[in-house]
PDB file of C-alpha atoms in Angstrom:
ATOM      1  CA  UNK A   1       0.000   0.000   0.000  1.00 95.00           C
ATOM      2  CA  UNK A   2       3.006   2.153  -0.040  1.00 97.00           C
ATOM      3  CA  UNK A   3       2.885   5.174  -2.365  1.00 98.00           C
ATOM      4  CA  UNK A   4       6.456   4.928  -4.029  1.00 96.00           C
ATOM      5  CA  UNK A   5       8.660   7.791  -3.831  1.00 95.00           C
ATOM      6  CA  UNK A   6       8.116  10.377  -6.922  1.00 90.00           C
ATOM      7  CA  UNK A   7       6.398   8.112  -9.077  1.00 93.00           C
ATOM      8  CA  UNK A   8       3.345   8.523 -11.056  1.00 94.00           C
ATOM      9  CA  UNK A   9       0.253   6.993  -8.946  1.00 96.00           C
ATOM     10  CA  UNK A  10      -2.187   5.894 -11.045  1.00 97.00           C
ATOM     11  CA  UNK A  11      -5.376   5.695  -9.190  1.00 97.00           C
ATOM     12  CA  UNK A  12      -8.273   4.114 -11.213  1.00 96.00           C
ATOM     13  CA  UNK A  13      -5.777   0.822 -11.555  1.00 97.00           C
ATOM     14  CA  UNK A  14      -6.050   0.084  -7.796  1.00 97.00           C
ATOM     15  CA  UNK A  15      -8.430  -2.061  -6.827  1.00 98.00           C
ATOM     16  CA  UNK A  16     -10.918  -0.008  -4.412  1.00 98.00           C
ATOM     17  CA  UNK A  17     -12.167  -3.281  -2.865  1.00 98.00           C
ATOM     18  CA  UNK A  18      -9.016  -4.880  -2.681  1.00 98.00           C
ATOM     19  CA  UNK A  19      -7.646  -6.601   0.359  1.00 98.00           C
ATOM     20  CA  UNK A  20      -4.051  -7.276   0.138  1.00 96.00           C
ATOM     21  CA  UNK A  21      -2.365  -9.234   2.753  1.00 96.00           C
ATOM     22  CA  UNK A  22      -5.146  -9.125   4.499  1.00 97.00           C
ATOM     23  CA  UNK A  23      -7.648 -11.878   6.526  1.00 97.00           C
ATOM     24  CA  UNK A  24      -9.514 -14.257   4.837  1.00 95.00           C
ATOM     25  CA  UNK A  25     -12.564 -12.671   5.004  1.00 97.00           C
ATOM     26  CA  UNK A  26     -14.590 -10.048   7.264  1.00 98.00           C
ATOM     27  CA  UNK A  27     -15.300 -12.590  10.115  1.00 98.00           C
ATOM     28  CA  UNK A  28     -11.594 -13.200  10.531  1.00 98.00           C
ATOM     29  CA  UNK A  29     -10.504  -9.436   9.543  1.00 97.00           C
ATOM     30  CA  UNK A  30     -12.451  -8.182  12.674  1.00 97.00           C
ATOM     31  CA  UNK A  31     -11.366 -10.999  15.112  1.00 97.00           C
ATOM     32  CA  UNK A  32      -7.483  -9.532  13.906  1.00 97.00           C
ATOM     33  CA  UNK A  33      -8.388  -6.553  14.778  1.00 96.00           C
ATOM     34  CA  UNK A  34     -10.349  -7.028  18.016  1.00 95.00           C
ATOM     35  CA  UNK A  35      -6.938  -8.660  18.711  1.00 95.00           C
ATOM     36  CA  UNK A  36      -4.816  -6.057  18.066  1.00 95.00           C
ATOM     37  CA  UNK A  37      -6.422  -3.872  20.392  1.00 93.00           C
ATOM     38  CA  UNK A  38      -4.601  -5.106  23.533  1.00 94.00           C
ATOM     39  CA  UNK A  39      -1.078  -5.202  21.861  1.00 96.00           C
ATOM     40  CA  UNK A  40      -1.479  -1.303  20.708  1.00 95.00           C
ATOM     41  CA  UNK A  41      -2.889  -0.032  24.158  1.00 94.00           C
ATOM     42  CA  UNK A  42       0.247  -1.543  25.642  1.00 96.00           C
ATOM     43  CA  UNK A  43       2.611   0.363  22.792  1.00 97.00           C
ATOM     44  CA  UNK A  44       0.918   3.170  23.114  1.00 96.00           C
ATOM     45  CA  UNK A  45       1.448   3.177  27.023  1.00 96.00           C
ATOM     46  CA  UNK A  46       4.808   2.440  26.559  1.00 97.00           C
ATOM     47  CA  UNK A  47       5.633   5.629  24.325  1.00 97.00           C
ATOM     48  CA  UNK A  48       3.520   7.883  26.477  1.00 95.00           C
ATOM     49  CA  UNK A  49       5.504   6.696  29.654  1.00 96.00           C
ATOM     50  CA  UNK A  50       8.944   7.266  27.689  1.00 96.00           C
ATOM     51  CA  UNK A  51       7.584  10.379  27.463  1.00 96.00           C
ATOM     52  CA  UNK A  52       7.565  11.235  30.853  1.00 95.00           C
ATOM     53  CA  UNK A  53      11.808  11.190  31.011  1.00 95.00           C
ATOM     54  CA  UNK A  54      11.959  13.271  28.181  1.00 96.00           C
ATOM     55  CA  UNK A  55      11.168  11.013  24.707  1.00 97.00           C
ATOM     56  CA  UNK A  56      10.041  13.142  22.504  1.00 97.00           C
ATOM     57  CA  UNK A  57       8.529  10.768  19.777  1.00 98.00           C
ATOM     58  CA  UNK A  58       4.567  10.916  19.383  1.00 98.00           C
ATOM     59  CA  UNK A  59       2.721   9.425  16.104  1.00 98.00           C
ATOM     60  CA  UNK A  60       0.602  11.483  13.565  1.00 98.00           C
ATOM     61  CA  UNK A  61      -2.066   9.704  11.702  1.00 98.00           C
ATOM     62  CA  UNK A  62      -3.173  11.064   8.305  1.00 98.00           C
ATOM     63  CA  UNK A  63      -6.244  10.639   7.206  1.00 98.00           C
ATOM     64  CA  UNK A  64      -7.552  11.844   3.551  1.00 98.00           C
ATOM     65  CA  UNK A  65     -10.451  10.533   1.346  1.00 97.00           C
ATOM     66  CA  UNK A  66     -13.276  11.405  -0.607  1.00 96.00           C
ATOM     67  CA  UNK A  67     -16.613  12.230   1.205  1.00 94.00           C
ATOM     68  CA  UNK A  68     -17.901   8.748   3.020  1.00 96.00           C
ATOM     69  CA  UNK A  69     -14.206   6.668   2.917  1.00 97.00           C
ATOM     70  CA  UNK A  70     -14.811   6.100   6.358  1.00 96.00           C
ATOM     71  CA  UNK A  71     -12.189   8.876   8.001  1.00 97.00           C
ATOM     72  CA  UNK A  72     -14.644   8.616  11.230  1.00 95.00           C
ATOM     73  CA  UNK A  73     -15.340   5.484  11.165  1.00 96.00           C
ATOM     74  CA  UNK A  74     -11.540   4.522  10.899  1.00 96.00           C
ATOM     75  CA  UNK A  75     -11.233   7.098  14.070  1.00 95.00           C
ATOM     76  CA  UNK A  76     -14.207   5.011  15.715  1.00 94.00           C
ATOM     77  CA  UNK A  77     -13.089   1.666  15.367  1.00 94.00           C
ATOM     78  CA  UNK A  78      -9.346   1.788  14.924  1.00 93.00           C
ATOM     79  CA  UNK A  79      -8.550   5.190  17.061  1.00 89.00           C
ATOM     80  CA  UNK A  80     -10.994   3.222  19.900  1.00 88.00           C
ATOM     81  CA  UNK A  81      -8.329   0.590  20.726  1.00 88.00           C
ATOM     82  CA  UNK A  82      -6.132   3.190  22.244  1.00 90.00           C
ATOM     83  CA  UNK A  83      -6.081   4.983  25.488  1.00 87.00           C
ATOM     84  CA  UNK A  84      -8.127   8.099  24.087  1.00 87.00           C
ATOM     85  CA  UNK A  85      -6.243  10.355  27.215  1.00 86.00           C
ATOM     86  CA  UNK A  86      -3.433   9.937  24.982  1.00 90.00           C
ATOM     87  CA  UNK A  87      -4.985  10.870  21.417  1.00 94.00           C
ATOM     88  CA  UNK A  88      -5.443  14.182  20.547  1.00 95.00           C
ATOM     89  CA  UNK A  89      -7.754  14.112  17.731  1.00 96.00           C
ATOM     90  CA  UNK A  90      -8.697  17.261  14.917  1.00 97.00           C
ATOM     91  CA  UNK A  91     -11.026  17.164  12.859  1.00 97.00           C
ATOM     92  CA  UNK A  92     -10.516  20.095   9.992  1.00 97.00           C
ATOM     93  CA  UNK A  93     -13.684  21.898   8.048  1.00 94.00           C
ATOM     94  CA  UNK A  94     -12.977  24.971   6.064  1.00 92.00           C
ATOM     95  CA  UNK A  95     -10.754  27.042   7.265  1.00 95.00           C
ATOM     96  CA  UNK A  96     -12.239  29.987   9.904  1.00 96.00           C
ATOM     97  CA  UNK A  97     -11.563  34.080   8.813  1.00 96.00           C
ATOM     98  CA  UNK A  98      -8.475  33.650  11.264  1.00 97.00           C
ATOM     99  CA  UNK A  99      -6.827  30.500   9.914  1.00 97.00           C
ATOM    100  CA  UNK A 100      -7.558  32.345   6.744  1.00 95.00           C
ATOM    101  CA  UNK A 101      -5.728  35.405   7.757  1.00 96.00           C
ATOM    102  CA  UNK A 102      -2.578  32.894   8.346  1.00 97.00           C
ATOM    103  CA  UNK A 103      -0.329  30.314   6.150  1.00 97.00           C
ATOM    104  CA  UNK A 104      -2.207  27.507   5.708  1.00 97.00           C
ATOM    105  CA  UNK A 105      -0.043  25.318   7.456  1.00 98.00           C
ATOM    106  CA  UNK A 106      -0.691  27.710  10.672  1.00 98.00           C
ATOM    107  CA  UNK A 107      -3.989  25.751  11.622  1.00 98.00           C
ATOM    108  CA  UNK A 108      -1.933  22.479  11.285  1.00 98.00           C
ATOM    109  CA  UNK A 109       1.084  22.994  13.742  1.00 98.00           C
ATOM    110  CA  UNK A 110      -1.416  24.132  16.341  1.00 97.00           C
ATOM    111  CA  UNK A 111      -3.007  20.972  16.542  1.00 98.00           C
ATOM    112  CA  UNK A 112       0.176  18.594  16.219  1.00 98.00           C
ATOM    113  CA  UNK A 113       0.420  16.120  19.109  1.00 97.00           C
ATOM    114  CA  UNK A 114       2.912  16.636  22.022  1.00 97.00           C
ATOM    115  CA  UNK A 115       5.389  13.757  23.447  1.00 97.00           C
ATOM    116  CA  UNK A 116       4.046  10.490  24.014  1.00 97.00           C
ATOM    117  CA  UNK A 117       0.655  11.196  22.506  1.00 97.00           C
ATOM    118  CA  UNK A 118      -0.766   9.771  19.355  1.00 97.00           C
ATOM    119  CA  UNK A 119      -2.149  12.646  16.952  1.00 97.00           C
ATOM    120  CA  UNK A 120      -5.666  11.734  14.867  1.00 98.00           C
ATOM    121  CA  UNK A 121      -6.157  14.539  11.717  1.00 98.00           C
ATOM    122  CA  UNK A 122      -9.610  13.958  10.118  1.00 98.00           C
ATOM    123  CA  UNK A 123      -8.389  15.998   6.740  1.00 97.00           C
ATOM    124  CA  UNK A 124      -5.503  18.125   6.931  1.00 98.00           C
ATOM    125  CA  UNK A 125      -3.006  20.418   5.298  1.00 98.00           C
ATOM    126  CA  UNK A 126      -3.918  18.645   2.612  1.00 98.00           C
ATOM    127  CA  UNK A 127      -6.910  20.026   1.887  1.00 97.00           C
ATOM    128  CA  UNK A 128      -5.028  23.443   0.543  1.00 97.00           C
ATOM    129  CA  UNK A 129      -3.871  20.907  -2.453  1.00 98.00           C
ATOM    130  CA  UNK A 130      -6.574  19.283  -3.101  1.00 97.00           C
ATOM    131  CA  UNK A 131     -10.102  21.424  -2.464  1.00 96.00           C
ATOM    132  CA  UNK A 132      -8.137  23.989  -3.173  1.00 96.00           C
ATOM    133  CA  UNK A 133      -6.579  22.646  -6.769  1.00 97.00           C
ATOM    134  CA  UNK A 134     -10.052  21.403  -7.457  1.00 96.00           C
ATOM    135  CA  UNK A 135     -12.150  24.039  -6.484  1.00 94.00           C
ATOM    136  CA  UNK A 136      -9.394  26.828  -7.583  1.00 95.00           C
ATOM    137  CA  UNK A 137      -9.658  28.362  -4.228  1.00 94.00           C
ATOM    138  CA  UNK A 138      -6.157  29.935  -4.599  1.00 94.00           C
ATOM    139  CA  UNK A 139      -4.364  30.388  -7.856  1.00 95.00           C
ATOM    140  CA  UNK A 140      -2.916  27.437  -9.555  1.00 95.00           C
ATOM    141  CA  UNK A 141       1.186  28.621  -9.027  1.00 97.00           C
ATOM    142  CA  UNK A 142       0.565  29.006  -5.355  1.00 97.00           C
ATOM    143  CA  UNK A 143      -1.228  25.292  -4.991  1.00 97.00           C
ATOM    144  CA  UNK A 144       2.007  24.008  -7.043  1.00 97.00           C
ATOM    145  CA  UNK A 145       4.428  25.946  -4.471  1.00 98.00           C
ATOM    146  CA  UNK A 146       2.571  24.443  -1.421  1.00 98.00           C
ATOM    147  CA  UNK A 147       3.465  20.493  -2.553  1.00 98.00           C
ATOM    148  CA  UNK A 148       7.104  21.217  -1.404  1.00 98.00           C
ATOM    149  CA  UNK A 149       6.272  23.265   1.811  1.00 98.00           C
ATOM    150  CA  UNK A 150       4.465  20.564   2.914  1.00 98.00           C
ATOM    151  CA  UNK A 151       7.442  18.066   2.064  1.00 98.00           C
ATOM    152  CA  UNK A 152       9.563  20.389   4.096  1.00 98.00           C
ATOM    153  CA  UNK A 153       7.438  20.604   6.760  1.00 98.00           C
ATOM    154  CA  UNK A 154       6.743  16.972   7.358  1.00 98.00           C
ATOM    155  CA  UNK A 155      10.692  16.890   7.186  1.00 98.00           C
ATOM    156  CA  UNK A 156      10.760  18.794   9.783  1.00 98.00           C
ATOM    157  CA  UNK A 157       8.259  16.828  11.660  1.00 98.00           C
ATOM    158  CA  UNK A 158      10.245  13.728  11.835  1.00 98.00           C
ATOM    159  CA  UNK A 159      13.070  15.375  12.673  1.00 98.00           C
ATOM    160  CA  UNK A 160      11.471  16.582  15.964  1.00 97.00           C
ATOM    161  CA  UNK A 161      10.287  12.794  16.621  1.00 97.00           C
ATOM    162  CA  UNK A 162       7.088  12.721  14.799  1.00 98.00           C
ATOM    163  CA  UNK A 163       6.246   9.369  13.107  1.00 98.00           C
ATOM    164  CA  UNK A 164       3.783  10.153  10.148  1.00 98.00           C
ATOM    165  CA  UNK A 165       1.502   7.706   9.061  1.00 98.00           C
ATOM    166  CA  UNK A 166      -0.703   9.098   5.843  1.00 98.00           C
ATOM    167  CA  UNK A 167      -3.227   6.838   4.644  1.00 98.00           C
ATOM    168  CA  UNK A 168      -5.316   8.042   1.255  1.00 98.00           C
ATOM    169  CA  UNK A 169      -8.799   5.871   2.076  1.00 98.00           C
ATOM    170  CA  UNK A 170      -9.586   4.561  -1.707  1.00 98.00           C
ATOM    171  CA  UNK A 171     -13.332   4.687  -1.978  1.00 98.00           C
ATOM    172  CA  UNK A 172     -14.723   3.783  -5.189  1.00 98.00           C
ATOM    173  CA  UNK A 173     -16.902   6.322  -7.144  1.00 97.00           C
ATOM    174  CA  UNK A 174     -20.109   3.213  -7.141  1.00 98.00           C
ATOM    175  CA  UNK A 175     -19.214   2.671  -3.613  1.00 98.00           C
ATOM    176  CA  UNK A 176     -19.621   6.336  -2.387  1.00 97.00           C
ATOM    177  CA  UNK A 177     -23.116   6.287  -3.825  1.00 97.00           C
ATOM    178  CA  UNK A 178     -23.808   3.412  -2.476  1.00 97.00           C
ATOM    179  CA  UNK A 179     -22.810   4.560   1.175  1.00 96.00           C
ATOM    180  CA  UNK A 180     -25.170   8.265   0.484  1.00 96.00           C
ATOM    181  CA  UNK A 181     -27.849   6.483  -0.284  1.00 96.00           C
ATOM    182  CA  UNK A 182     -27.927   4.342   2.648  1.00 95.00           C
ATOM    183  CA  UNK A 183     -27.565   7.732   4.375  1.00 95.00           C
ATOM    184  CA  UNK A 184     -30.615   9.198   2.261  1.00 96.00           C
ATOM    185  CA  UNK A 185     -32.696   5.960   3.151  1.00 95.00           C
ATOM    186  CA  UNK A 186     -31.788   6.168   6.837  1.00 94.00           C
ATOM    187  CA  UNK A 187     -33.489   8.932   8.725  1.00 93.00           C
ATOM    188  CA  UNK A 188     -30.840   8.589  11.925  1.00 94.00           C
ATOM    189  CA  UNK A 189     -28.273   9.432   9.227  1.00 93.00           C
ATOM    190  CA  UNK A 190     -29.533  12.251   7.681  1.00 95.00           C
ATOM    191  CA  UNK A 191     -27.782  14.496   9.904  1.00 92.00           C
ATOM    192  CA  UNK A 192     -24.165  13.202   8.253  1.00 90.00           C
ATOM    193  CA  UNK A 193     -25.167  13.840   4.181  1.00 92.00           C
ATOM    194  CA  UNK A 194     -25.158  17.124   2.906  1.00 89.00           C
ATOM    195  CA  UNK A 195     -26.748  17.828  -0.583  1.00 91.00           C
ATOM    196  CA  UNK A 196     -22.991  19.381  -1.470  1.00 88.00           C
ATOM    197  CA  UNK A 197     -21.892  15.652  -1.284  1.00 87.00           C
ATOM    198  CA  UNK A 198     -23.650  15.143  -4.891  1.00 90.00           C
ATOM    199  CA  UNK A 199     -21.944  18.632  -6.409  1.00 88.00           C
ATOM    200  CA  UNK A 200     -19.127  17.470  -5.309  1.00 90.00           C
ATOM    201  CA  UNK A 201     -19.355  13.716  -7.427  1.00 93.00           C
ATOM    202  CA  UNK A 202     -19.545  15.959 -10.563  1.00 93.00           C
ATOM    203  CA  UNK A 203     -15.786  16.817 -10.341  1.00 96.00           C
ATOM    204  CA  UNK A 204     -14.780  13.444  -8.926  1.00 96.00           C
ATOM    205  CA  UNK A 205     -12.235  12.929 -12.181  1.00 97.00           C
ATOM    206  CA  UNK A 206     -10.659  16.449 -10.659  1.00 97.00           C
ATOM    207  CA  UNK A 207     -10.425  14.657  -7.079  1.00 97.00           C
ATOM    208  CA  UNK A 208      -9.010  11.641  -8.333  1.00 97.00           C
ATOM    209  CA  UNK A 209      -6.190  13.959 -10.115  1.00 98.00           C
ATOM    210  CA  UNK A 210      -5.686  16.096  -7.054  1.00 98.00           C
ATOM    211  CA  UNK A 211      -5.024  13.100  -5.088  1.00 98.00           C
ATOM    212  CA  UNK A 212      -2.740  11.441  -7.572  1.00 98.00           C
ATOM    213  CA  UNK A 213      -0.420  14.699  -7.725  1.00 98.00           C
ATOM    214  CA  UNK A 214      -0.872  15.081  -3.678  1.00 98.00           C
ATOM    215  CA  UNK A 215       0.494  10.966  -3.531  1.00 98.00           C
ATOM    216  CA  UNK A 216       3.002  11.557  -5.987  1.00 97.00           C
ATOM    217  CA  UNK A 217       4.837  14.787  -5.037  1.00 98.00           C
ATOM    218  CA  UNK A 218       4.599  14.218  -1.652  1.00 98.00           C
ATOM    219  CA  UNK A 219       5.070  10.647  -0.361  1.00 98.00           C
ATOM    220  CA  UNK A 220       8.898  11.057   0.962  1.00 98.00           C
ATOM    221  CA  UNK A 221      10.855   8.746   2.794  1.00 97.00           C
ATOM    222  CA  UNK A 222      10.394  11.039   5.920  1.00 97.00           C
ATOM    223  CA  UNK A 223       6.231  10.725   5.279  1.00 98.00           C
ATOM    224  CA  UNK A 224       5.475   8.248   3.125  1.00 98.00           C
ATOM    225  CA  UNK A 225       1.506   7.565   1.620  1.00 98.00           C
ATOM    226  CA  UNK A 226      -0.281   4.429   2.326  1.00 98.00           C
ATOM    227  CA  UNK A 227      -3.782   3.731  -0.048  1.00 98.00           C
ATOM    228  CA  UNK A 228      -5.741   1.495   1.849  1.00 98.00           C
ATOM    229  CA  UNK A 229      -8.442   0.057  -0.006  1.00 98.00           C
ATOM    230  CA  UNK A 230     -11.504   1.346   1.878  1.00 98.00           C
ATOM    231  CA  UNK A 231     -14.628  -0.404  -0.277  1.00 98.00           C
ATOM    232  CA  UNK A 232     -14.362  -2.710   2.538  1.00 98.00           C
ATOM    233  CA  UNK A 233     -14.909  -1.305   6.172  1.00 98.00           C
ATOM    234  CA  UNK A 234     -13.798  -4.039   7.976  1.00 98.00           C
ATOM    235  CA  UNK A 235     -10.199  -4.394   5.958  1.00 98.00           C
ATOM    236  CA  UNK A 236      -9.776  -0.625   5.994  1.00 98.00           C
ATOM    237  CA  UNK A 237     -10.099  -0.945   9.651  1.00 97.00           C
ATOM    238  CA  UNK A 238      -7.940  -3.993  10.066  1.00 98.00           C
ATOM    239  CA  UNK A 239      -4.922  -2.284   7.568  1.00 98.00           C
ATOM    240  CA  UNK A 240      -4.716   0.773   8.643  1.00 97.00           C
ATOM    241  CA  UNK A 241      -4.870  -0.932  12.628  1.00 97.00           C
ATOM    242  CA  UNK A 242      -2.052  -2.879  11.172  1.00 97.00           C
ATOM    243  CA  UNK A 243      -0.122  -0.247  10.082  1.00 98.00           C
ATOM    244  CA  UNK A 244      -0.082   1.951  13.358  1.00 97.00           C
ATOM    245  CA  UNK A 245       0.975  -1.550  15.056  1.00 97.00           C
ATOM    246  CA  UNK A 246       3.964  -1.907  12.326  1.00 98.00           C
ATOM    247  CA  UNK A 247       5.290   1.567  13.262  1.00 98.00           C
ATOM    248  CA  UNK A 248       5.020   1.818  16.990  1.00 98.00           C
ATOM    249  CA  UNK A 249       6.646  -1.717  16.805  1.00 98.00           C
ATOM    250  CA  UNK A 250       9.777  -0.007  15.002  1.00 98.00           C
ATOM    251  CA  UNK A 251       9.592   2.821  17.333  1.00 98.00           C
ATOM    252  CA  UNK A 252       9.871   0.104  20.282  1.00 97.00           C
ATOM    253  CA  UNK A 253       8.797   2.400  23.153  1.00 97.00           C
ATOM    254  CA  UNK A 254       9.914   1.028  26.943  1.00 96.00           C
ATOM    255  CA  UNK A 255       9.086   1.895  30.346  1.00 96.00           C
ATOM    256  CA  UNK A 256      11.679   3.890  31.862  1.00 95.00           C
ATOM    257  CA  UNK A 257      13.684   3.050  34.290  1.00 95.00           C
ATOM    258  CA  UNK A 258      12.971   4.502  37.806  1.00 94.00           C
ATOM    259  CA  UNK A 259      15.022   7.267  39.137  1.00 93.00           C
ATOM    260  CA  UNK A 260      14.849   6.389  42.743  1.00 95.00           C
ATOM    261  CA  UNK A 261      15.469   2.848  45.430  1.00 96.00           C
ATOM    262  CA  UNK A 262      12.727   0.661  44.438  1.00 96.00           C
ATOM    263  CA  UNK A 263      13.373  -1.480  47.378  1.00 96.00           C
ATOM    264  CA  UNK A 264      13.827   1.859  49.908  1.00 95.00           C
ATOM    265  CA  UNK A 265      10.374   2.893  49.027  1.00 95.00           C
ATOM    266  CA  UNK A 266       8.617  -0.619  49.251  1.00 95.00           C
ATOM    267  CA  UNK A 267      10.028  -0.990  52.413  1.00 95.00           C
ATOM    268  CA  UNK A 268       9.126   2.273  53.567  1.00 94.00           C
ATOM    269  CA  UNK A 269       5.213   1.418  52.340  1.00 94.00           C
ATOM    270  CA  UNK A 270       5.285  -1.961  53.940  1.00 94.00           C
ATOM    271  CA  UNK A 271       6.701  -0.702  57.492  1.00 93.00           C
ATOM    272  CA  UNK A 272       3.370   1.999  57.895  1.00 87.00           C
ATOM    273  CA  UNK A 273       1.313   0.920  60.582  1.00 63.00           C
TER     274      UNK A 273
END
């Protein structure tokens, strides 16, 4: 699922309903998962306690897709195996008249997560090359520029400790209608579809190039892309669950050690009357 580094990305021949490497089927693809849950609490506990002597690593998870990919589901059912004291989780509309009065990437280091904390973005800087290319929202030159700010700036990330984990959710333009008109024929979900969601279908060709350009110019070795296939809840869930396991494994997070007599102070405790 790895976007390779400065390479063409050719959307439309990746297989939205894919499921590669993954379970069997969606019986077994949610029992991997369920399982996973007690593994990542424990990594994730490990990297917040390194935190507390002064680790600085934390872990930033991307996610990006067309309207209905599942960016809050994957928060609901892959974000709810952790600890949520130690996620710190944005969710970002259109910009407000003050993140609008800043560089777009203003809004984004505000909400980065701190040391020892796992970071959630629903959307995220990379709206200002993709909305923004689509719907011209800024002139073309200055969407172009903005490709290798980001780079830099996700550079920069990992060089303060940040692990990056960008995952492009591949929905499927028969899919997406699919998943708005369950939303249409559901009156408890009316509340998530907005009639924009069909406007926005008509340029899905545009999206689909946005995205390719957005994979291509910026999946780096510092922040590389993953497309997940995400016709299929249950393996989107189970990958990208996968893939925060993979990297907090490499990060191998331990308890520190303690700074004072162990023994001294059990003794102490024990000897209270």
């Amino acid at each position: 699922m790895r976007v390779p580094e400065g390479e063409p990305y050719d959307l439309a021949a990746r297989d939205a309903a894919a499921t590669p490497a993954g379970p069997a089927d969606k019986a077994a693809g949610l029992a991997a998962t369920a399982r996973m849950g007690e593994h990542l609490t424990d990594l994730q506990e490990r990297l917040y306690a390194a935190s507390t002597k002064g680790d600085p690593r934390r872990v930033l998870l991307v996610l990006q897709g067309m309207d209905t990919s599942g960016k809050g589901g994957t928060i609901k059912h892959v974000v709810g195996l952790f600890n949520p004291s130690g996620c710190r989780i944005r969710a970002f509309k259109a910009p407000t008249p003050e993140e609008r009065a800043h560089p777009f990437l203003w809004r984004i280091r505000k909400a980065l997560p701190e040391a020892g904390e796992m970071g959630i973005f629903d959307r995220s800087h990379y709206e200002d090359v993709l909305i923004a290319r689509v719907r011209e929202l800024v002139p073309r030159a200055q969407v172009t520029r903005r490709y290798a700010q980001i780079n830099r700036f996700e550079q920069s990330l990992a060089d303060d400790g940040v692990t990056v984990v960008k995952c492009f959710l591949h929905l499927s333009y028969e899919e997406q209608r699919r998943r708005l008109a369950a939303r249409l024929d559901t009156p408890e979900k009316h509340w998530k579809f907005n009639p924009a969601d069909i406007e926005e279908r008509a340029v899905w060709p545009a999206y689909q190039e946005a995205y390719e350009l957005a994979l291509e110019r910026c999946s780096t070795a510092a922040a590389p892309w993953f497309v997940v296939p995400a016709d299929r809840k249950w393996y989107r869930n189970w990958a990208i669950s996968t893939l925060l396991r993979e990297h907090l494994e490499a990060l191998d997070p331990q308890y520190p050690k303690a700074d004072f007599d162990v023994a001294e102070c059990k003794a102490r405790l024990l000897s209270e009357g």
